[in-house]
Amino acid sequence: MAAFVVSALALAPALVACGGDDGAASSDSIDVVTRWSAGNSAAAAQNRVFQAFTAETGIKVNVTEGLETIDDQVENAVAAGKSPDVVIVNLFDKTLGWLDAGVTVPADQYVKDWGLDGKLKPAALDEWRVGGAAGGQLQGLPFSGFSWPLWYNSDLLKQAGVDKIPATTDELIAAAGKLRAANIGPLVVGGNDWTGQKLFYQIAQSYTDAKTMQQVMQKGGYCSTEKVLDGIKLFTQLRDAGVFVDNAAGLIADGMYAAYYSGKAAIMPAGSWAYTESTAAGTGIDKRTTLGGFPVPSGSTFKKPVAYRGFTGVGFMITKRGAEPGRIDNVRKLVTKFYADTAVGDFVKDSGILPPTTGDFASYATNPLLSQSLGLDSTVDYAVLPDVWIGAASDRIIQVLTGAYGKSTPQQICAGLDTATKG
């Protein structure tokens, strides 16, 4: 997530705050690079944890705000001998390789030693393990769980004569036609970034079981796996039928959000991290939105419209420097501070995370979209989120899929994905 969730964040200038060459630097401070930059809905809750931590311990938190390329930012800092102690980041793309590269250390023992065993949900921990399943080394500690449904502007659908949320792809195509006739954009998505990538994979796996899809994402075989190729053909059929807005191939997340929030498009795929941000936009879009899944075709593997959910959003990755004897206790004190029920509840309220910890946080779900999302389990099926499986091929795949949102044929798309997967 994660990341995969960040193009919509308002990015502030990075602060030069990472540690120096001396790994045994003073234990009265801790150096953190964080994805939750100023302007992100989670930033205020994060800062309250930092402030409470410093007030209780006297330990100063030196914060560097994560850039859009936070993975490169951290790798460059490590290479320059200025590694932070903790990185608050999505498990996505290059961060999936940090454990093997020696940037970070395994977190398995910390779960036990820090009293988090039994508090953190096993499903959340498994998603942060190498391979995304039980048994792999733990790459970090999950924190920001998410739901990732489709957003439907009920008012715009009604205005165009669409009397119900589409449940099938045939209904979606018909709805898109009515929306266009009413001069309303249908489904808006960032065809040139991670938002378009995720939507593509929802559609591409329409006819495929999870295990097969995971294998294809990881090793390739898009062209030779018939049911995956059928899903790619479905994607191009929807594209050519006008389901996506005309300029989707040139959009990124910011443009997607802007079009939906302003009422220029009736449908978008967006995650729970945007719930509070949509309210803050002040357009009332949160009150006009019905959450659901992506409609399914006849013969689909899925019985209900499809969404994503997971825990590969933002979590805590501990660097080799942070794991040093003179620094790991500060890391423990800070990280465990985030997992206190009141802190988790604060993040639920401010940024709509799905908690990775056990407990009842319903009273914190004051946002109307977050309240809706708590009932998604009964109305949608969940697809395989590609992040863990495509790994470092993510950027190459986005380049291929920009063409997919343009005019690429199914054969060109699958061949491009096979090449991108193999690197």
Short mmCIF file of C-alpha atoms in Angstrom, two decimals:
data_model
loop_
_atom_site.label_atom_id
_atom_site.label_comp_id
_atom_site.label_asym_id
_atom_site.label_seq_id
_atom_site.Cartn_x
_atom_site.Cartn_y
_atom_site.Cartn_z
CA MET A 1 0.00 0.00 0.00
CA ALA A 2 0.16 1.52 0.26
CA ALA A 3 1.08 2.35 -1.36
CA PHE A 4 0.35 2.14 -3.92
CA VAL A 5 -1.94 4.63 -2.03
CA VAL A 6 0.14 7.77 -2.06
CA SER A 7 -0.10 9.80 -5.24
CA ALA A 8 -3.02 11.68 -3.70
CA LEU A 9 -1.01 12.76 -0.67
CA ALA A 10 0.06 16.36 -0.31
CA LEU A 11 3.84 16.21 -0.16
CA ALA A 12 5.80 18.71 1.91
CA PRO A 13 9.51 19.35 1.50
CA ALA A 14 11.59 16.64 3.13
CA LEU A 15 13.34 17.55 6.33
CA VAL A 16 17.02 16.69 6.55
CA ALA A 17 16.80 14.69 9.75
CA CYS A 18 18.19 11.21 9.24
CA GLY A 19 21.04 9.95 11.34
CA GLY A 20 24.68 10.53 10.63
CA ASP A 21 27.47 8.07 10.04
CA ASP A 22 27.82 7.19 13.70
CA GLY A 23 25.55 4.17 14.31
CA ALA A 24 26.00 4.58 18.05
CA ALA A 25 24.48 8.06 18.02
CA SER A 26 22.87 9.46 21.14
CA SER A 27 20.02 7.36 22.51
CA ASP A 28 18.04 10.49 23.36
CA SER A 29 16.72 10.66 19.78
CA ILE A 30 15.22 8.44 17.11
CA ASP A 31 15.28 9.04 13.35
CA VAL A 32 12.12 8.29 11.35
CA VAL A 33 11.24 8.58 7.67
CA THR A 34 7.46 8.52 7.25
CA ARG A 35 5.01 8.14 4.42
CA TRP A 36 2.46 10.14 6.43
CA SER A 37 3.60 13.54 5.18
CA ALA A 38 1.98 16.86 6.00
CA GLY A 39 -1.46 17.04 4.43
CA ASN A 40 -2.12 13.31 4.67
CA SER A 41 -5.14 12.43 6.80
CA ALA A 42 -2.96 10.26 9.08
CA ALA A 43 -0.35 12.95 9.73
CA ALA A 44 -2.12 14.57 12.68
CA ALA A 45 -2.68 11.25 14.48
CA GLN A 46 0.94 10.32 13.84
CA ASN A 47 2.18 13.61 15.26
CA ARG A 48 0.09 13.13 18.41
CA VAL A 49 1.85 9.80 18.96
CA PHE A 50 5.24 11.43 18.40
CA GLN A 51 4.44 14.22 20.86
CA ALA A 52 3.12 11.87 23.53
CA PHE A 53 6.16 9.63 23.09
CA THR A 54 8.58 12.53 23.56
CA ALA A 55 6.63 13.88 26.53
CA GLU A 56 6.76 10.49 28.28
CA THR A 57 10.31 9.45 27.42
CA GLY A 58 12.21 12.65 26.71
CA ILE A 59 13.37 11.07 23.43
CA LYS A 60 13.29 13.43 20.44
CA VAL A 61 11.77 12.17 17.17
CA ASN A 62 13.69 13.46 14.16
CA VAL A 63 11.18 13.23 11.33
CA THR A 64 11.91 13.19 7.61
CA GLU A 65 8.84 13.36 5.42
CA GLY A 66 8.69 10.67 2.76
CA LEU A 67 8.70 11.78 -0.84
CA GLU A 68 6.74 10.13 -3.65
CA THR A 69 9.89 8.05 -4.23
CA ILE A 70 10.32 7.19 -0.55
CA ASP A 71 11.93 3.85 -1.42
CA ASP A 72 14.74 5.54 -3.37
CA GLN A 73 14.96 8.25 -0.72
CA VAL A 74 15.63 5.72 2.05
CA GLU A 75 17.98 3.59 -0.05
CA ASN A 76 20.05 6.67 -0.88
CA ALA A 77 20.17 7.66 2.79
CA VAL A 78 21.35 4.17 3.77
CA ALA A 79 24.01 4.18 1.05
CA ALA A 80 25.23 7.56 2.29
CA GLY A 81 25.59 6.30 5.86
CA LYS A 82 22.59 8.33 7.03
CA SER A 83 20.09 5.56 7.65
CA PRO A 84 16.98 6.26 9.73
CA ASP A 85 16.03 3.92 12.56
CA VAL A 86 12.45 3.32 11.42
CA VAL A 87 10.68 3.75 8.09
CA ILE A 88 6.90 4.17 8.16
CA VAL A 89 6.04 2.99 4.66
CA ASN A 90 3.92 0.75 2.44
CA LEU A 91 4.94 -2.83 1.73
CA PHE A 92 5.18 -2.30 -2.01
CA ASP A 93 7.58 -2.41 -4.94
CA LYS A 94 11.19 -1.84 -3.75
CA THR A 95 10.38 -2.11 -0.04
CA LEU A 96 9.59 -5.78 -0.68
CA GLY A 97 13.30 -6.30 -1.36
CA TRP A 98 14.66 -4.38 1.62
CA LEU A 99 15.00 -7.43 3.85
CA ASP A 100 17.08 -9.34 1.30
CA ALA A 101 19.10 -6.21 0.53
CA GLY A 102 19.96 -5.69 4.18
CA VAL A 103 18.22 -2.34 4.45
CA THR A 104 15.87 -3.68 7.12
CA VAL A 105 15.83 -6.56 9.60
CA PRO A 106 13.23 -9.30 10.28
CA ALA A 107 10.56 -8.32 12.79
CA ASP A 108 9.48 -11.80 13.97
CA GLN A 109 11.23 -11.65 17.33
CA TYR A 110 10.00 -8.13 18.03
CA VAL A 111 6.37 -9.28 17.84
CA LYS A 112 7.08 -11.65 20.71
CA ASP A 113 9.47 -9.51 22.71
CA TRP A 114 7.33 -6.37 22.50
CA GLY A 115 4.07 -7.98 23.63
CA LEU A 116 2.39 -7.75 20.22
CA ASP A 117 1.87 -11.50 19.82
CA GLY A 118 -1.87 -12.05 20.13
CA LYS A 119 -2.60 -8.34 19.68
CA LEU A 120 -1.75 -8.16 15.99
CA LYS A 121 -4.14 -10.08 13.75
CA PRO A 122 -2.50 -13.17 12.19
CA ALA A 123 -3.91 -12.25 8.75
CA ALA A 124 -2.26 -8.84 8.98
CA LEU A 125 1.09 -10.35 9.98
CA ASP A 126 0.95 -12.94 7.18
CA GLU A 127 0.56 -10.24 4.54
CA TRP A 128 3.83 -8.72 5.77
CA ARG A 129 5.71 -12.01 5.57
CA VAL A 130 7.99 -12.89 2.66
CA GLY A 131 5.72 -14.51 0.09
CA GLY A 132 2.60 -13.09 1.70
CA ALA A 133 1.79 -16.24 3.63
CA ALA A 134 2.35 -17.89 7.01
CA GLY A 135 5.89 -19.20 7.50
CA GLY A 136 7.82 -16.46 5.75
CA GLN A 137 10.05 -13.98 7.55
CA LEU A 138 8.22 -10.92 8.83
CA GLN A 139 9.38 -7.89 6.84
CA GLY A 140 7.91 -5.30 9.19
CA LEU A 141 4.96 -4.59 11.46
CA PRO A 142 1.60 -3.88 9.75
CA PHE A 143 -0.41 -0.90 10.88
CA SER A 144 -2.65 0.64 8.22
CA GLY A 145 -5.18 -1.88 6.95
CA PHE A 146 -7.44 -0.75 4.14
CA SER A 147 -10.52 -1.47 2.11
CA TRP A 148 -10.47 -0.54 -1.59
CA PRO A 149 -13.94 -0.47 -3.12
CA LEU A 150 -15.49 1.34 -6.05
CA TRP A 151 -17.14 4.66 -5.30
CA TYR A 152 -20.43 5.41 -7.04
CA ASN A 153 -21.90 8.93 -7.09
CA SER A 154 -25.57 8.02 -6.57
CA ASP A 155 -26.79 11.48 -7.59
CA LEU A 156 -24.98 11.40 -10.93
CA LEU A 157 -26.17 7.87 -11.67
CA LYS A 158 -29.74 8.92 -10.98
CA GLN A 159 -29.31 12.05 -13.08
CA ALA A 160 -28.24 9.86 -16.03
CA GLY A 161 -31.14 7.47 -15.57
CA VAL A 162 -29.15 4.67 -13.94
CA ASP A 163 -31.48 3.41 -11.23
CA LYS A 164 -29.16 0.97 -9.44
CA ILE A 165 -25.49 0.34 -8.85
CA PRO A 166 -24.26 -1.93 -11.67
CA ALA A 167 -23.63 -5.51 -10.54
CA THR A 168 -22.57 -7.02 -13.89
CA THR A 169 -20.25 -5.78 -16.61
CA ASP A 170 -23.19 -5.63 -19.03
CA GLU A 171 -24.95 -3.30 -16.59
CA LEU A 172 -21.74 -1.28 -16.25
CA ILE A 173 -21.45 -0.82 -20.02
CA ALA A 174 -25.09 0.27 -20.21
CA ALA A 175 -24.58 2.70 -17.32
CA ALA A 176 -21.49 4.16 -18.99
CA GLY A 177 -23.51 4.81 -22.13
CA LYS A 178 -26.20 6.65 -20.19
CA LEU A 179 -23.63 8.70 -18.29
CA ARG A 180 -21.91 9.75 -21.50
CA ALA A 181 -25.25 10.70 -23.02
CA ALA A 182 -25.80 12.98 -20.03
CA ASN A 183 -22.30 14.50 -20.48
CA ILE A 184 -21.05 12.84 -17.29
CA GLY A 185 -17.75 10.99 -17.23
CA PRO A 186 -18.21 7.28 -16.39
CA LEU A 187 -15.38 5.53 -14.50
CA VAL A 188 -12.32 7.66 -13.80
CA VAL A 189 -8.98 6.07 -12.87
CA GLY A 190 -5.29 6.92 -13.11
CA GLY A 191 -4.33 4.86 -16.13
CA ASN A 192 -0.79 6.19 -15.79
CA ASP A 193 -0.13 5.09 -12.21
CA TRP A 194 -0.85 2.62 -9.43
CA THR A 195 -4.61 3.29 -9.36
CA GLY A 196 -5.00 2.08 -12.92
CA GLN A 197 -2.72 -0.85 -12.25
CA LYS A 198 -4.88 -2.07 -9.38
CA LEU A 199 -8.13 -1.70 -11.33
CA PHE A 200 -6.65 -3.59 -14.27
CA TYR A 201 -5.78 -6.53 -12.03
CA GLN A 202 -9.27 -6.63 -10.56
CA ILE A 203 -10.63 -7.10 -14.06
CA ALA A 204 -7.86 -9.37 -15.33
CA GLN A 205 -8.55 -11.97 -12.63
CA SER A 206 -12.30 -12.11 -13.29
CA TYR A 207 -12.15 -15.71 -14.54
CA THR A 208 -9.14 -16.97 -12.58
CA ASP A 209 -8.64 -18.63 -9.21
CA ALA A 210 -6.44 -16.86 -6.67
CA LYS A 211 -3.57 -19.35 -6.75
CA THR A 212 -3.22 -19.20 -10.52
CA MET A 213 -3.38 -15.41 -10.51
CA GLN A 214 -0.70 -15.17 -7.83
CA GLN A 215 1.59 -17.44 -9.84
CA VAL A 216 1.10 -15.44 -13.04
CA MET A 217 1.71 -12.15 -11.22
CA GLN A 218 4.90 -13.53 -9.74
CA LYS A 219 6.36 -15.50 -12.65
CA GLY A 220 4.53 -14.41 -15.79
CA GLY A 221 2.38 -16.41 -18.19
CA TYR A 222 -0.21 -13.77 -18.95
CA CYS A 223 -0.42 -14.82 -22.60
CA SER A 224 -0.27 -18.57 -22.02
CA THR A 225 -2.82 -18.74 -19.18
CA GLU A 226 -6.15 -18.79 -21.01
CA LYS A 227 -8.36 -17.51 -18.22
CA VAL A 228 -6.02 -14.63 -17.43
CA LEU A 229 -5.94 -13.71 -21.10
CA ASP A 230 -9.74 -13.83 -21.07
CA GLY A 231 -9.67 -11.31 -18.23
CA ILE A 232 -7.37 -9.04 -20.24
CA LYS A 233 -9.76 -9.29 -23.19
CA LEU A 234 -12.59 -8.30 -20.86
CA PHE A 235 -10.60 -5.24 -19.83
CA THR A 236 -10.17 -4.11 -23.44
CA GLN A 237 -13.86 -4.78 -24.16
CA LEU A 238 -14.83 -2.50 -21.30
CA ARG A 239 -12.31 0.11 -22.42
CA ASP A 240 -13.55 0.04 -26.01
CA ALA A 241 -17.17 0.21 -24.82
CA GLY A 242 -16.41 3.57 -23.19
CA VAL A 243 -16.50 2.48 -19.53
CA PHE A 244 -13.37 4.51 -18.66
CA VAL A 245 -13.18 8.26 -19.13
CA ASP A 246 -11.60 9.26 -22.43
CA ASN A 247 -8.31 10.53 -21.00
CA ALA A 248 -7.73 7.71 -18.49
CA ALA A 249 -4.35 6.74 -20.01
CA GLY A 250 -3.00 10.20 -19.18
CA LEU A 251 -4.33 10.48 -15.64
CA ILE A 252 -2.71 9.83 -12.28
CA ALA A 253 -4.40 9.58 -8.90
CA ASP A 254 -4.63 13.33 -8.30
CA GLY A 255 -6.62 13.80 -11.49
CA MET A 256 -8.84 10.85 -10.62
CA TYR A 257 -9.74 12.26 -7.21
CA ALA A 258 -10.30 15.73 -8.61
CA ALA A 259 -12.66 14.49 -11.31
CA TYR A 260 -14.71 12.41 -8.89
CA TYR A 261 -14.85 14.95 -6.06
CA SER A 262 -15.95 17.70 -8.45
CA GLY A 263 -18.71 15.61 -10.02
CA LYS A 264 -17.08 15.31 -13.45
CA ALA A 265 -17.06 11.51 -13.22
CA ALA A 266 -19.55 9.16 -11.57
CA ILE A 267 -17.37 6.21 -10.54
CA MET A 268 -13.83 5.71 -9.23
CA PRO A 269 -11.81 3.02 -7.43
CA ALA A 270 -10.32 4.40 -4.22
CA GLY A 271 -9.23 3.10 -0.85
CA SER A 272 -10.22 3.82 2.70
CA TRP A 273 -7.33 6.25 3.07
CA ALA A 274 -9.42 8.67 0.97
CA TYR A 275 -12.55 8.54 3.14
CA THR A 276 -11.61 11.40 5.42
CA GLU A 277 -9.96 13.30 2.57
CA SER A 278 -13.19 13.20 0.57
CA THR A 279 -15.01 14.73 3.53
CA ALA A 280 -12.31 17.38 3.87
CA ALA A 281 -12.77 18.29 0.20
CA GLY A 282 -15.96 20.04 1.29
CA THR A 283 -17.99 19.12 -1.80
CA GLY A 284 -20.37 16.79 0.04
CA ILE A 285 -19.23 13.92 -2.18
CA ASP A 286 -18.92 11.62 0.84
CA LYS A 287 -22.68 11.92 1.38
CA ARG A 288 -23.48 11.22 -2.28
CA THR A 289 -21.25 8.16 -2.55
CA THR A 290 -22.31 4.51 -2.35
CA LEU A 291 -19.46 2.05 -1.90
CA GLY A 292 -19.47 -1.25 -3.75
CA GLY A 293 -17.39 -3.54 -5.92
CA PHE A 294 -16.40 -3.73 -9.57
CA PRO A 295 -19.17 -5.46 -11.56
CA VAL A 296 -18.50 -9.03 -12.66
CA PRO A 297 -19.02 -10.71 -16.05
CA SER A 298 -21.05 -13.82 -16.73
CA GLY A 299 -18.97 -16.90 -15.86
CA SER A 300 -16.77 -15.04 -13.41
CA THR A 301 -14.91 -16.77 -10.61
CA PHE A 302 -16.49 -14.20 -8.30
CA LYS A 303 -20.13 -14.35 -7.29
CA LYS A 304 -20.37 -10.73 -6.16
CA PRO A 305 -18.81 -7.47 -7.35
CA VAL A 306 -15.11 -7.28 -6.55
CA ALA A 307 -13.06 -5.05 -4.23
CA TYR A 308 -9.70 -5.22 -2.47
CA ARG A 309 -8.80 -5.27 1.19
CA GLY A 310 -5.56 -5.86 2.97
CA PHE A 311 -2.89 -4.83 5.45
CA THR A 312 -0.03 -4.01 3.08
CA GLY A 313 -0.69 -0.33 3.62
CA VAL A 314 1.61 1.64 5.90
CA GLY A 315 3.58 -0.20 8.56
CA PHE A 316 6.87 -0.02 10.46
CA MET A 317 10.10 -1.30 8.94
CA ILE A 318 13.15 -1.38 11.20
CA THR A 319 16.52 -0.68 9.64
CA LYS A 320 19.81 -2.30 10.52
CA ARG A 321 20.78 0.91 12.28
CA GLY A 322 17.55 0.94 14.26
CA ALA A 323 18.17 -2.65 15.35
CA GLU A 324 21.56 -1.82 16.89
CA PRO A 325 21.83 -2.37 20.68
CA GLY A 326 22.04 1.33 21.44
CA ARG A 327 18.92 2.16 19.42
CA ILE A 328 16.45 -0.72 19.38
CA ASP A 329 14.93 0.12 22.77
CA ASN A 330 13.92 3.55 21.50
CA VAL A 331 12.40 1.87 18.46
CA ARG A 332 10.45 -0.47 20.73
CA LYS A 333 9.09 2.37 22.82
CA LEU A 334 7.98 4.36 19.79
CA VAL A 335 6.48 1.55 17.73
CA THR A 336 4.52 0.04 20.61
CA LYS A 337 3.13 3.49 21.37
CA PHE A 338 1.34 3.36 18.00
CA TYR A 339 -0.34 0.05 18.90
CA ALA A 340 -2.07 1.33 22.05
CA ASP A 341 -5.85 1.05 21.55
CA THR A 342 -6.35 4.81 21.91
CA ALA A 343 -3.71 5.51 19.24
CA VAL A 344 -5.18 2.94 16.84
CA GLY A 345 -8.63 4.42 17.42
CA ASP A 346 -7.25 7.87 16.67
CA PHE A 347 -6.04 6.64 13.28
CA VAL A 348 -9.40 4.97 12.59
CA LYS A 349 -11.13 8.27 13.28
CA ASP A 350 -8.70 10.51 11.40
CA SER A 351 -7.71 8.40 8.41
CA GLY A 352 -10.10 5.45 8.19
CA ILE A 353 -7.59 2.65 8.63
CA LEU A 354 -8.76 -0.91 9.18
CA PRO A 355 -7.08 -1.82 12.48
CA PRO A 356 -4.41 -4.54 12.39
CA THR A 357 -5.04 -5.20 16.09
CA THR A 358 -7.79 -7.03 17.93
CA GLY A 359 -10.42 -4.90 19.65
CA ASP A 360 -13.62 -2.98 18.98
CA PHE A 361 -13.00 0.31 17.20
CA ALA A 362 -16.51 0.88 15.82
CA SER A 363 -17.05 3.93 18.03
CA TYR A 364 -14.15 5.66 16.27
CA ALA A 365 -15.65 5.13 12.78
CA THR A 366 -17.35 8.51 12.61
CA ASN A 367 -16.76 9.04 8.88
CA PRO A 368 -19.86 8.05 6.81
CA LEU A 369 -17.81 6.22 4.19
CA LEU A 370 -15.85 4.32 6.80
CA SER A 371 -19.14 3.27 8.40
CA GLN A 372 -20.32 2.05 4.98
CA SER A 373 -17.12 0.13 4.39
CA LEU A 374 -17.56 -1.90 7.57
CA GLY A 375 -20.47 -3.63 5.81
CA LEU A 376 -18.66 -4.41 2.56
CA ASP A 377 -17.96 -8.03 3.47
CA SER A 378 -21.59 -8.95 2.82
CA THR A 379 -21.81 -7.25 -0.59
CA VAL A 380 -18.46 -7.87 -2.31
CA ASP A 381 -15.91 -10.57 -3.00
CA TYR A 382 -12.22 -9.79 -2.59
CA ALA A 383 -9.63 -10.09 -5.36
CA VAL A 384 -5.92 -10.82 -5.03
CA LEU A 385 -4.08 -7.55 -4.47
CA PRO A 386 -1.06 -7.62 -6.81
CA ASP A 387 1.49 -5.71 -4.71
CA VAL A 388 3.25 -8.59 -2.95
CA TRP A 389 3.17 -10.79 -6.05
CA ILE A 390 4.42 -8.39 -8.73
CA GLY A 391 7.07 -6.93 -6.43
CA ALA A 392 9.76 -4.83 -8.09
CA ALA A 393 8.13 -5.23 -11.52
CA SER A 394 5.46 -2.73 -10.49
CA ASP A 395 6.83 0.33 -12.31
CA ARG A 396 7.48 -1.64 -15.49
CA ILE A 397 3.95 -3.02 -15.34
CA ILE A 398 2.46 0.46 -14.97
CA GLN A 399 4.23 1.47 -18.19
CA VAL A 400 2.61 -1.46 -19.99
CA LEU A 401 -0.81 -0.70 -18.55
CA THR A 402 -0.70 2.93 -19.61
CA GLY A 403 -0.88 1.51 -23.12
CA ALA A 404 -3.67 -0.81 -22.02
CA TYR A 405 -5.77 2.20 -21.07
CA GLY A 406 -4.94 3.60 -24.50
CA LYS A 407 -5.20 1.37 -27.56
CA SER A 408 -3.07 -1.73 -26.86
CA THR A 409 -4.54 -5.06 -27.95
CA PRO A 410 -4.94 -7.96 -25.49
CA GLN A 411 -1.94 -9.69 -27.10
CA GLN A 412 0.22 -6.58 -26.78
CA ILE A 413 -0.82 -6.19 -23.16
CA CYS A 414 -0.14 -9.78 -22.12
CA ALA A 415 3.19 -9.86 -23.97
CA GLY A 416 4.21 -6.58 -22.33
CA LEU A 417 3.27 -7.90 -18.90
CA ASP A 418 5.25 -11.09 -19.45
CA THR A 419 8.31 -9.06 -20.43
CA ALA A 420 7.88 -6.65 -17.52
CA THR A 421 7.55 -9.52 -15.04
CA LYS A 422 10.75 -11.15 -16.17
CA GLY A 423 12.57 -7.83 -15.98
#
